[in-house]
């Protein structure tokens, strides 16, 4: 009996280490059963460099930056089989031709099974087009910019009175308040407070232990998610029953705008909103905080920003009236800083897909059903960016600053799953930098930015 169990176990381990494939798998190791190489992948590393995990596995790439098919390896992460690619051409090809999102099951659970982003192509197209009505550049200009400006000004003044503010926390509050209003409309203060609390309760670093064990990251997140979904549903149903007005977003979704028709069930709408907030809140505040840190370490950049924003303020006829779209467009250097920060902080995969058919890459095969993770290796290629590890906003001078994606720049991914919040994220960051630069400021000296997939700030990020 014992020998049968041992034999079975050995067989399972062999199968785990040597997965089936209709061809030759890229080199690499599958690590321990189930856990794979998750812990090595999640190990804290310098935020402005790729992790040792990828560097060790592709030494040839890091010494030569060759672009032949090759810098690709296999592994197992977060309970799934994964192909990691540093090959820019391959990443772009997969980004453009593959539509299924590459989020491992352990993480998809957080977003919900009915989530329209992970369902059919049609529902995916539909939610993207709805989102663009609100968060495309026209939607931002008409509907959102004023709110962001007002909220940022309020929080900045409050911080100035207190003598400090935490950049990540503050942007998170601005983002949640701004989106909650656009989505839900006016809320009773108690409901608004609880909603904000739920979002802010997401444990930072939840990604570091993505298995659903009691007391750990994903498990706790699932509890918060449950509470949040109930809260959202109750709010929507209550508003509907009492005939209260929704925010723009639900109006679009429920067909209350321009004689449209209802395009989504309440359940789907809630899951959609939840995902949307979660992604927005886990990305932009962290990237902004890292950007502020980069600015604070580069006095010339800080000086140029102060000059640009002082000029914008001088050009305002009514200083209390707030920023106009033209002011935002005139923040040329600020856009250069944001582009550069997004380039240099993109040290995690940006193309996350699951191919629905086997893909040949030179001698190797990327099997259908595996998760493909493409890194923005091109951002660190010295042939494309001179001294790629140096933060140098001036390298963007004369370039098209509004482009979200190009063949050498993919902080927001590419193809049919290009980030839907990209314009919004850039607007939030620019307005925050504008108001910060209207004050004298410095960042606390002990601020550290590291990465364990997410950007982390172990000593907060106070200015
Ligand atoms: C600086 C901040 C942000 C960065 C760097 C970022 C980056 C990304 C990346 C790399 C992807 C994957 C694209 C792909 O697979 O090709 C993505 C997708 C997505 N992002 Fe963002 N994002 C940011 C902010 C936001 C914000 C503020 C929102 C919401 C308001 C948002 C909502 C989404 C959504 C919903 C998707 C999935 C799109 C789809 O599957 O069609 N993101 N983002």
XYZ file of C-alpha atoms and ligand atoms in Angstrom:
506
model
C 0.000 0.000 0.000
C 2.736 2.385 1.087
C 4.758 1.726 -2.086
C 1.664 2.404 -4.247
C 1.202 5.781 -2.548
C 4.893 6.611 -3.042
C 4.704 5.545 -6.687
C 1.577 7.634 -7.278
C 3.201 10.606 -5.584
C 6.341 10.269 -7.708
C 4.175 10.022 -10.815
C 2.271 13.198 -9.853
C 5.507 15.065 -9.153
C 6.945 13.873 -12.484
C 3.829 15.022 -14.312
C 3.936 18.368 -12.528
C 7.581 18.945 -13.462
C 7.125 17.758 -17.062
C 3.799 19.145 -18.289
C 2.341 17.804 -21.519
C 2.818 19.904 -24.627
C 2.334 19.346 -28.378
C 5.915 20.383 -29.059
C 8.861 21.551 -27.034
C 8.199 23.692 -23.966
C 10.445 26.705 -23.332
C 13.164 25.958 -20.761
C 12.448 26.503 -17.068
C 11.281 24.765 -13.936
C 7.792 24.229 -12.543
C 9.044 24.447 -8.944
C 7.176 22.677 -6.135
C 3.775 21.150 -6.825
C 0.937 23.731 -6.564
C 3.115 26.505 -5.105
C 5.468 26.402 -8.078
C 7.916 29.299 -7.944
C 5.437 31.792 -6.501
C 7.539 32.774 -3.499
C 10.650 33.480 -5.578
C 8.481 35.494 -7.987
C 6.944 37.526 -5.174
C 10.231 38.265 -3.389
C 10.722 41.966 -2.646
C 12.984 43.706 -5.151
C 14.138 47.125 -6.289
C 11.095 48.802 -7.832
C 13.091 50.211 -10.743
C 14.631 46.934 -11.841
C 13.335 43.557 -12.904
C 13.251 41.025 -10.094
C 16.116 38.617 -9.517
C 13.568 35.933 -10.398
C 13.500 36.940 -14.072
C 17.086 38.175 -14.230
C 18.449 34.826 -13.040
C 16.364 32.927 -15.539
C 17.275 34.967 -18.585
C 20.930 35.924 -18.078
C 21.584 35.976 -21.808
C 18.888 38.579 -22.278
C 20.200 40.837 -19.562
C 23.726 40.804 -20.935
C 22.883 41.270 -24.607
C 19.327 42.547 -25.051
C 18.994 40.462 -28.179
C 15.624 40.465 -29.823
C 15.654 36.995 -31.319
C 13.018 34.635 -30.039
C 14.600 33.136 -26.984
C 14.124 35.172 -23.843
C 11.143 33.075 -22.848
C 10.891 30.548 -20.026
C 8.289 28.430 -18.298
C 7.384 28.332 -14.634
C 4.413 27.899 -12.326
C 2.988 30.818 -10.372
C -0.100 31.390 -8.258
C -1.216 27.826 -8.874
C -1.106 28.030 -12.689
C 1.261 27.113 -15.527
C 2.995 30.194 -16.838
C 5.189 31.311 -19.734
C 7.232 34.433 -19.042
C 8.466 36.446 -21.986
C 10.992 39.245 -22.324
C 10.581 39.231 -26.084
C 8.977 42.471 -27.132
C 7.872 41.291 -30.575
C 6.245 38.211 -29.116
C 4.568 40.269 -26.382
C 3.088 42.654 -28.935
C 1.918 39.826 -31.162
C 0.168 38.069 -28.274
C -1.245 41.352 -26.935
C -2.857 42.062 -30.294
C -4.086 38.592 -31.206
C -5.172 37.107 -27.882
C -8.147 38.332 -25.947
C -8.522 36.002 -22.972
C -7.110 37.725 -19.869
C -4.240 35.874 -18.246
C -5.240 36.191 -14.646
C -4.611 32.984 -12.668
C -7.673 31.364 -11.071
C -6.479 32.244 -7.569
C -6.756 35.925 -8.493
C -9.825 35.756 -10.769
C -11.806 34.643 -7.715
C -11.381 38.139 -6.339
C -13.022 39.632 -9.386
C -15.980 37.249 -9.387
C -17.071 34.553 -11.831
C -19.643 36.736 -13.596
C -17.147 39.428 -14.258
C -17.735 40.828 -17.704
C -14.049 41.470 -18.213
C -13.403 37.745 -18.112
C -16.489 36.574 -19.977
C -17.320 36.482 -23.685
C -15.711 38.694 -26.307
C -19.018 40.496 -26.810
C -19.528 41.365 -23.140
C -15.906 42.433 -22.931
C -16.311 44.783 -25.914
C -19.471 46.136 -24.356
C -17.959 46.996 -20.971
C -14.955 48.580 -22.657
C -17.134 50.851 -24.734
C -19.229 51.789 -21.669
C -16.085 52.595 -19.744
C -14.742 54.771 -22.509
C -17.891 56.875 -22.430
C -16.883 57.888 -18.931
C -13.117 57.585 -18.925
C -12.071 58.206 -22.537
C -10.455 61.611 -22.993
C -13.747 63.286 -24.012
C -15.541 61.869 -20.956
C -12.782 63.108 -18.681
C -12.856 66.552 -20.177
C -16.598 66.924 -19.896
C -17.395 64.990 -16.763
C -14.540 64.305 -14.434
C -11.716 66.796 -14.568
C -13.427 69.398 -12.409
C -14.165 66.896 -9.642
C -10.589 65.634 -9.542
C -9.288 69.187 -9.465
C -11.578 70.221 -6.619
C -10.923 67.132 -4.523
C -7.158 67.317 -5.025
C -7.104 70.971 -4.064
C -9.093 70.210 -0.897
C -6.857 67.336 0.180
C -3.697 69.270 -0.639
C -4.812 72.251 1.434
C -5.742 69.954 4.308
C -2.277 68.332 4.054
C -0.592 71.731 3.950
C -2.402 72.737 7.137
C -1.389 69.497 8.855
C 2.150 69.782 7.511
C 2.185 66.456 5.647
C 0.206 64.069 3.501
C 0.700 60.486 2.365
C 0.690 60.542 -1.446
C -0.691 57.040 -1.989
C -3.406 57.343 0.659
C -4.445 60.773 -0.575
C -4.751 59.779 -4.217
C -6.640 56.692 -3.162
C -9.192 58.886 -1.346
C -9.491 61.253 -4.319
C -9.932 58.378 -6.741
C -12.553 56.585 -4.669
C -14.561 59.717 -3.924
C -14.445 60.820 -7.526
C -15.411 57.438 -8.996
C -18.031 56.713 -6.319
C -19.827 59.951 -7.191
C -19.685 59.266 -10.911
C -20.918 55.747 -10.441
C -23.445 55.932 -7.628
C -24.450 59.588 -7.664
C -24.958 61.363 -4.365
C -24.660 59.056 -1.377
C -25.714 59.407 2.221
C -22.558 60.254 4.188
C -22.703 56.985 6.166
C -22.957 54.852 3.035
C -20.176 56.808 1.327
C -17.960 56.356 4.366
C -18.511 52.616 4.585
C -17.948 52.171 0.849
C -14.672 54.085 0.999
C -13.618 52.088 4.048
C -14.265 48.786 2.283
C -12.042 49.757 -0.617
C -9.335 51.113 1.566
C -9.489 47.937 3.641
C -7.989 45.885 0.855
C -4.837 44.706 2.464
C -1.887 46.220 0.763
C 0.304 43.405 -0.362
C -2.626 40.976 -0.767
C -0.919 39.799 -3.903
C 2.030 38.472 -1.948
C 0.190 35.418 -0.706
C -2.347 34.652 -3.380
C -3.618 31.345 -1.990
C -6.974 31.084 -0.313
C -5.901 29.920 3.179
C -7.751 31.146 6.290
C -6.211 34.255 7.777
C -4.079 34.977 4.683
C -4.204 37.603 1.893
C -6.749 36.271 -0.614
C -8.946 34.738 2.113
C -9.278 38.087 3.876
C -9.820 39.849 0.582
C -12.657 37.469 -0.251
C -14.331 38.465 3.008
C -13.965 42.170 2.197
C -15.225 41.482 -1.309
C -18.370 39.803 0.020
C -19.121 42.734 2.302
C -18.481 45.197 -0.437
C -20.687 43.448 -2.993
C -23.545 43.338 -0.515
C -23.113 46.989 0.321
C -23.061 47.978 -3.347
C -26.095 45.861 -4.165
C -28.107 47.251 -1.255
C -27.217 50.777 -2.284
C -28.204 50.258 -5.909
C -31.481 48.543 -5.061
C -32.371 51.207 -2.504
C -31.665 53.979 -4.956
C -33.694 52.262 -7.645
C -36.646 51.696 -5.348
C -36.722 55.294 -4.155
C -36.235 56.683 -7.664
C -33.106 58.594 -6.622
C -30.714 59.692 -9.304
C -27.698 57.496 -10.110
C -24.291 58.763 -11.145
C -23.409 59.034 -14.847
C -21.944 55.573 -14.984
C -24.973 53.658 -13.750
C -27.135 55.913 -15.867
C -25.202 54.769 -18.939
C -25.278 51.122 -17.824
C -28.981 51.155 -16.937
C -29.919 52.982 -20.126
C -31.158 56.091 -18.340
C -29.171 58.309 -20.663
C -30.212 59.551 -24.104
C -33.147 57.128 -24.300
C -30.829 54.112 -24.201
C -31.856 50.694 -22.941
C -30.640 48.728 -19.914
C -27.481 46.949 -20.957
C -26.509 45.020 -17.859
C -28.111 43.250 -14.908
C -27.644 44.748 -11.439
C -25.408 41.785 -10.447
C -23.149 42.202 -13.463
C -22.997 45.955 -13.030
C -21.905 45.576 -9.419
C -19.169 43.081 -10.216
C -17.998 45.333 -12.971
C -17.841 48.395 -10.746
C -16.085 46.417 -8.057
C -13.339 45.179 -10.421
C -12.944 48.566 -11.865
C -12.413 50.254 -8.495
C -10.101 47.518 -7.335
C -7.795 47.847 -10.352
C -7.877 51.657 -10.284
C -7.080 51.799 -6.587
C -4.289 49.218 -6.691
C -2.396 50.868 -9.554
C -2.517 54.654 -9.864
C -1.910 55.757 -6.229
C 1.168 53.541 -6.043
C 2.576 54.750 -9.349
C 1.957 58.355 -8.377
C 3.776 57.853 -5.062
C 6.764 56.334 -6.894
C 6.674 59.258 -9.347
C 6.706 61.810 -6.528
C 9.660 59.989 -5.021
C 11.515 60.130 -8.368
C 10.768 63.854 -8.651
C 11.935 64.496 -5.105
C 15.282 62.859 -5.881
C 15.861 64.957 -9.005
C 16.082 68.670 -8.136
C 16.256 69.741 -11.791
C 13.031 67.905 -12.544
C 11.379 69.445 -9.484
C 12.540 72.922 -10.524
C 11.221 72.509 -14.077
C 7.881 71.303 -12.730
C 7.610 74.266 -10.331
C 8.302 76.571 -13.285
C 5.691 74.914 -15.512
C 2.956 75.008 -12.887
C 3.738 78.552 -11.761
C 3.299 79.599 -15.399
C -0.052 77.796 -15.630
C -1.239 79.555 -12.457
C -0.049 82.930 -13.829
C -2.068 82.316 -17.007
C -5.333 81.788 -15.081
C -7.678 84.748 -15.206
C -9.580 83.459 -12.186
C -7.249 81.562 -9.842
C -10.192 80.124 -7.878
C -11.998 78.807 -10.963
C -9.846 75.684 -11.160
C -7.961 73.980 -13.948
C -9.284 73.972 -17.483
C -8.703 71.261 -20.073
C -6.345 73.642 -21.908
C -4.249 73.955 -18.727
C -3.997 70.193 -18.519
C -2.949 69.981 -22.138
C -0.327 72.686 -21.541
C 1.458 70.619 -18.847
C 4.048 69.415 -21.342
C 6.875 68.746 -18.915
C 4.515 67.080 -16.440
C 3.432 64.685 -19.182
C 7.095 63.981 -19.917
C 7.658 63.187 -16.229
C 4.634 60.875 -16.104
C 5.646 59.042 -19.282
C 9.163 58.564 -17.958
C 7.948 57.396 -14.579
C 5.596 54.890 -16.202
C 8.480 53.633 -18.338
C 10.896 53.130 -15.485
C 8.438 51.746 -12.922
C 7.018 49.144 -15.310
C 9.018 46.211 -13.976
C 6.119 43.743 -13.864
C 4.295 41.899 -16.661
C 1.996 44.111 -18.727
C 0.618 41.614 -21.219
C -1.338 38.976 -19.332
C -3.181 36.565 -21.612
C -4.203 32.951 -22.063
C -3.666 31.818 -25.664
C -6.561 29.743 -26.995
C -4.260 27.843 -29.388
C -0.665 26.613 -29.293
C 1.787 29.300 -30.396
C 5.114 28.447 -32.028
C 8.083 30.561 -30.914
C 11.211 29.422 -32.745
C 11.814 25.835 -31.588
C 9.421 26.187 -28.676
C 5.660 25.954 -28.212
C 3.567 28.084 -25.895
C 0.697 25.743 -25.087
C -2.927 26.845 -25.260
C -4.411 27.398 -21.810
C -1.173 28.472 -20.127
C -0.900 31.984 -18.697
C 1.349 34.200 -20.787
C 3.100 37.044 -18.921
C 4.945 39.527 -21.117
C 7.302 42.041 -19.471
C 7.896 45.515 -20.889
C 11.533 44.602 -21.500
C 11.674 47.173 -24.262
C 11.503 49.933 -21.630
C 14.965 48.878 -20.458
C 16.549 48.227 -23.842
C 19.538 50.610 -24.257
C 19.034 50.594 -28.029
C 15.631 52.204 -27.534
C 16.287 54.252 -24.389
C 19.785 55.540 -23.717
C 20.851 54.782 -20.134
C 17.540 53.037 -19.508
C 17.934 52.868 -15.743
C 18.215 56.655 -15.460
C 15.070 58.707 -14.766
C 15.275 61.325 -17.500
C 11.987 63.031 -18.466
C 13.781 65.084 -21.133
C 14.133 61.979 -23.284
C 10.439 62.501 -24.124
C 11.000 65.968 -25.571
C 9.353 66.375 -28.964
C 7.618 62.953 -28.743
C 3.875 62.377 -28.961
C 3.007 62.634 -25.263
C -0.636 61.655 -25.584
C 0.074 58.221 -27.117
C -0.748 55.486 -24.604
C 1.085 52.781 -26.490
C 3.768 52.416 -29.165
C 6.023 49.566 -30.202
C 8.626 50.694 -27.655
C 6.265 51.795 -24.869
C 3.658 49.574 -23.228
C 3.034 50.604 -19.586
C -0.712 50.139 -20.132
C -0.410 46.931 -22.159
C -1.534 46.806 -25.789
C -4.196 45.424 -28.115
C -7.835 44.733 -27.281
C -7.107 44.695 -23.553
C -5.186 47.942 -23.382
C -5.898 49.563 -20.001
C -9.274 51.356 -20.026
C -8.233 53.656 -17.186
C -5.045 54.971 -18.792
C -6.280 58.503 -19.634
C -7.914 58.758 -16.239
C -4.748 57.612 -14.447
C -2.636 60.170 -16.301
C -5.112 62.938 -15.546
C -5.185 62.069 -11.831
C -1.400 62.073 -11.677
C -0.982 65.355 -13.576
C -3.535 67.217 -11.457
C -1.975 65.907 -8.262
C 1.493 67.035 -9.404
C 0.037 70.422 -10.354
C -1.363 71.063 -6.873
C 1.718 69.658 -5.172
C 3.932 72.026 -7.168
C 1.847 74.999 -6.051
C 3.349 74.326 -2.603
C 6.879 74.054 -1.322
C 7.372 70.387 -0.591
C 9.848 67.597 -0.059
C 9.459 63.891 0.494
C 10.307 62.311 3.834
C 13.910 61.152 3.614
C 13.241 57.573 4.732
C 10.701 56.841 1.968
C 11.527 53.569 0.212
C 9.873 52.127 -2.892
C 10.132 48.378 -3.386
C 8.155 45.827 -5.322
C 6.555 42.512 -4.595
C 4.547 42.524 -7.812
C 2.805 45.646 -6.460
C 4.804 48.755 -5.637
C 5.255 48.942 -1.859
C 6.127 51.748 0.529
C 7.232 50.191 3.816
C 7.765 53.612 5.453
C 4.697 55.247 3.845
C 5.157 57.962 1.260
C 4.697 61.263 3.082
C 5.467 64.652 1.594
C -0.911 54.210 -13.846
C -1.930 53.428 -13.623
C -2.276 52.181 -14.402
C -1.465 51.290 -15.044
C 0.057 51.305 -15.149
C -2.324 50.285 -15.629
C -1.873 49.223 -16.377
C -2.699 48.276 -16.947
C -2.224 47.143 -17.708
C -0.771 46.823 -18.001
C -3.315 46.430 -18.108
C -3.330 45.136 -18.909
C -3.400 45.433 -20.399
C -3.143 44.215 -21.256
O -3.303 43.070 -20.819
O -2.786 44.439 -22.422
C -4.489 47.113 -17.583
C -5.798 46.699 -17.770
C -6.880 47.303 -17.176
N -6.879 48.478 -16.451
Fe -5.275 49.593 -15.975
N -3.626 50.594 -15.324
C -3.644 51.747 -14.598
C -4.752 52.422 -14.125
C -6.047 52.001 -14.267
C -7.206 52.711 -13.776
C -7.175 54.044 -13.051
C -8.289 51.955 -14.100
C -9.762 52.212 -13.859
C -10.277 53.380 -13.696
C -7.817 50.791 -14.803
C -8.624 49.800 -15.296
C -8.171 48.726 -16.042
C -9.054 47.676 -16.521
C -10.552 47.572 -16.267
C -8.237 46.787 -17.247
C -8.702 45.535 -17.969
C -9.000 45.939 -19.397
C -9.535 44.797 -20.229
O -9.366 43.644 -19.825
O -10.119 45.096 -21.273
N -6.452 50.852 -14.886
N -4.087 48.226 -16.885
